[in-house]
Amino acid sequence: MADSREQLAEHLRFLGELGVDGFRRDRVWAGRPGERGEGRGEREEKPEVRSPEPEVRVDPVTELAAIRDDIGDCTRCKLCSLGRKQIVYGVGSPTAGLMFVGEAPGRDEDIQGIPFVGRAGQKLTQIIEAIGLKRDEVYIANVIKCRPPENRNPEPDEVDTCEPFLFRQIDTIKPRVIVALGTFAARSLLKTDAPISRLRGRVYDYRGAQLVPTFHPAYLLRNPSCRRDVWDDMKKVRSLLNGETVV
Ligand code: URA
């Protein structure tokens, strides 16, 4: 007993020489080096290490159907009373890596309720197939979901009313690449007045995707000399889909 008291006293002297001037009964001190509270004299909470939240991805099929339901038989702008037969929503794969955005439905699309089914649509199908994809592997939609009378350009209030639905389609599908078809789509998406001839040839960051503007297939039908430019743009699209860096 005397021995152990003597040993304890000596041990305390030794600790005193090291500068240890007291003990706390706090359990934090009871740990070993490397454990919680090591040698600091204070209770230190280790930050909780959390694994990153998995991205909650809403089922795109359900979400696209919900957006379509929200559009309903839309009367939000004047196009509903200017002769359109039906809403032309979008078509294709809900998980497409590649999305095409056109201007607005034409006569054939208004009749069938499907975007790009007329002559311009056939040209678009050829373009899609030229880069080794099938039409049902991409997603196709328009900025405006109703046919403007006499195929006139959509007006600013019509775009403002309708484009939120396109944004929701894009945010649901999360394509890696978006092709804006023609001046109107490119200008609407990029919020610029620049002509397509100035916009194309570059890749833009857009809503988490890479946006490639190109000529509208209807314009290509009238101006076959643009084929080379469209092909250059589509080669860029193919490279982007392959994960290559494109300027
Ligand atoms: N032109 C477009 O911009 N969209 C269509 O759906 C058809 C023709």
mmCIF file with all atom_site columns, C-alpha atoms in Angstrom, residues 18 30 37 62 73 77-78 97 106 112 117 141 185 211 217 232 240 245:
data_model
loop_
_atom_site.group_PDB
_atom_site.id
_atom_site.type_symbol
_atom_site.label_atom_id
_atom_site.label_alt_id
_atom_site.label_comp_id
_atom_site.label_asym_id
_atom_site.label_entity_id
_atom_site.label_seq_id
_atom_site.pdbx_PDB_ins_code
_atom_site.Cartn_x
_atom_site.Cartn_y
_atom_site.Cartn_z
_atom_site.occupancy
_atom_site.B_iso_or_equiv
_atom_site.pdbx_formal_charge
_atom_site.auth_seq_id
_atom_site.auth_comp_id
_atom_site.auth_asym_id
_atom_site.auth_atom_id
_atom_site.pdbx_PDB_model_num
ATOM 1  C CA . LEU A 1 18  ? 5.664   17.550 -17.996 1.00 0.00 ? 18  LEU A CA 1
ATOM 2  C CA . ALA A 1 30  ? -10.478 8.491  -20.603 1.00 0.00 ? 30  ALA A CA 1
ATOM 3  C CA . GLY A 1 37  ? -10.958 14.450 -26.673 1.00 0.00 ? 37  GLY A CA 1
ATOM 4  C CA . THR A 1 62  ? -44.074 9.718  -64.219 1.00 0.00 ? 62  THR A CA 1
ATOM 5  C CA . ASP A 1 73  ? -56.066 21.446 -72.518 1.00 0.00 ? 73  ASP A CA 1
ATOM 6  C CA . CYS A 1 77  ? -52.318 32.036 -74.068 1.00 0.00 ? 77  CYS A CA 1
ATOM 7  C CA . LYS A 1 78  ? -54.230 33.130 -77.144 1.00 0.00 ? 78  LYS A CA 1
ATOM 8  C CA . GLY A 1 97  ? -28.974 11.678 -73.674 1.00 0.00 ? 97  GLY A CA 1
ATOM 9  C CA . GLY A 1 106 ? -46.768 22.898 -87.948 1.00 0.00 ? 106 GLY A CA 1
ATOM 10 C CA . GLN A 1 112 ? -51.089 14.104 -85.330 1.00 0.00 ? 112 GLN A CA 1
ATOM 11 C CA . VAL A 1 117 ? -43.722 14.397 -88.335 1.00 0.00 ? 117 VAL A CA 1
ATOM 12 C CA . ALA A 1 141 ? -40.020 18.775 -78.289 1.00 0.00 ? 141 ALA A CA 1
ATOM 13 C CA . ALA A 1 185 ? -35.353 27.794 -80.762 1.00 0.00 ? 185 ALA A CA 1
ATOM 14 C CA . LEU A 1 211 ? -26.360 23.057 -76.256 1.00 0.00 ? 211 LEU A CA 1
ATOM 15 C CA . PRO A 1 217 ? -34.495 21.021 -90.928 1.00 0.00 ? 217 PRO A CA 1
ATOM 16 C CA . ASP A 1 232 ? -20.342 19.574 -88.766 1.00 0.00 ? 232 ASP A CA 1
ATOM 17 C CA . LEU A 1 240 ? -20.144 15.268 -76.976 1.00 0.00 ? 240 LEU A CA 1
ATOM 18 C CA . THR A 1 245 ? -14.387 17.732 -75.207 1.00 0.00 ? 245 THR A CA 1
#
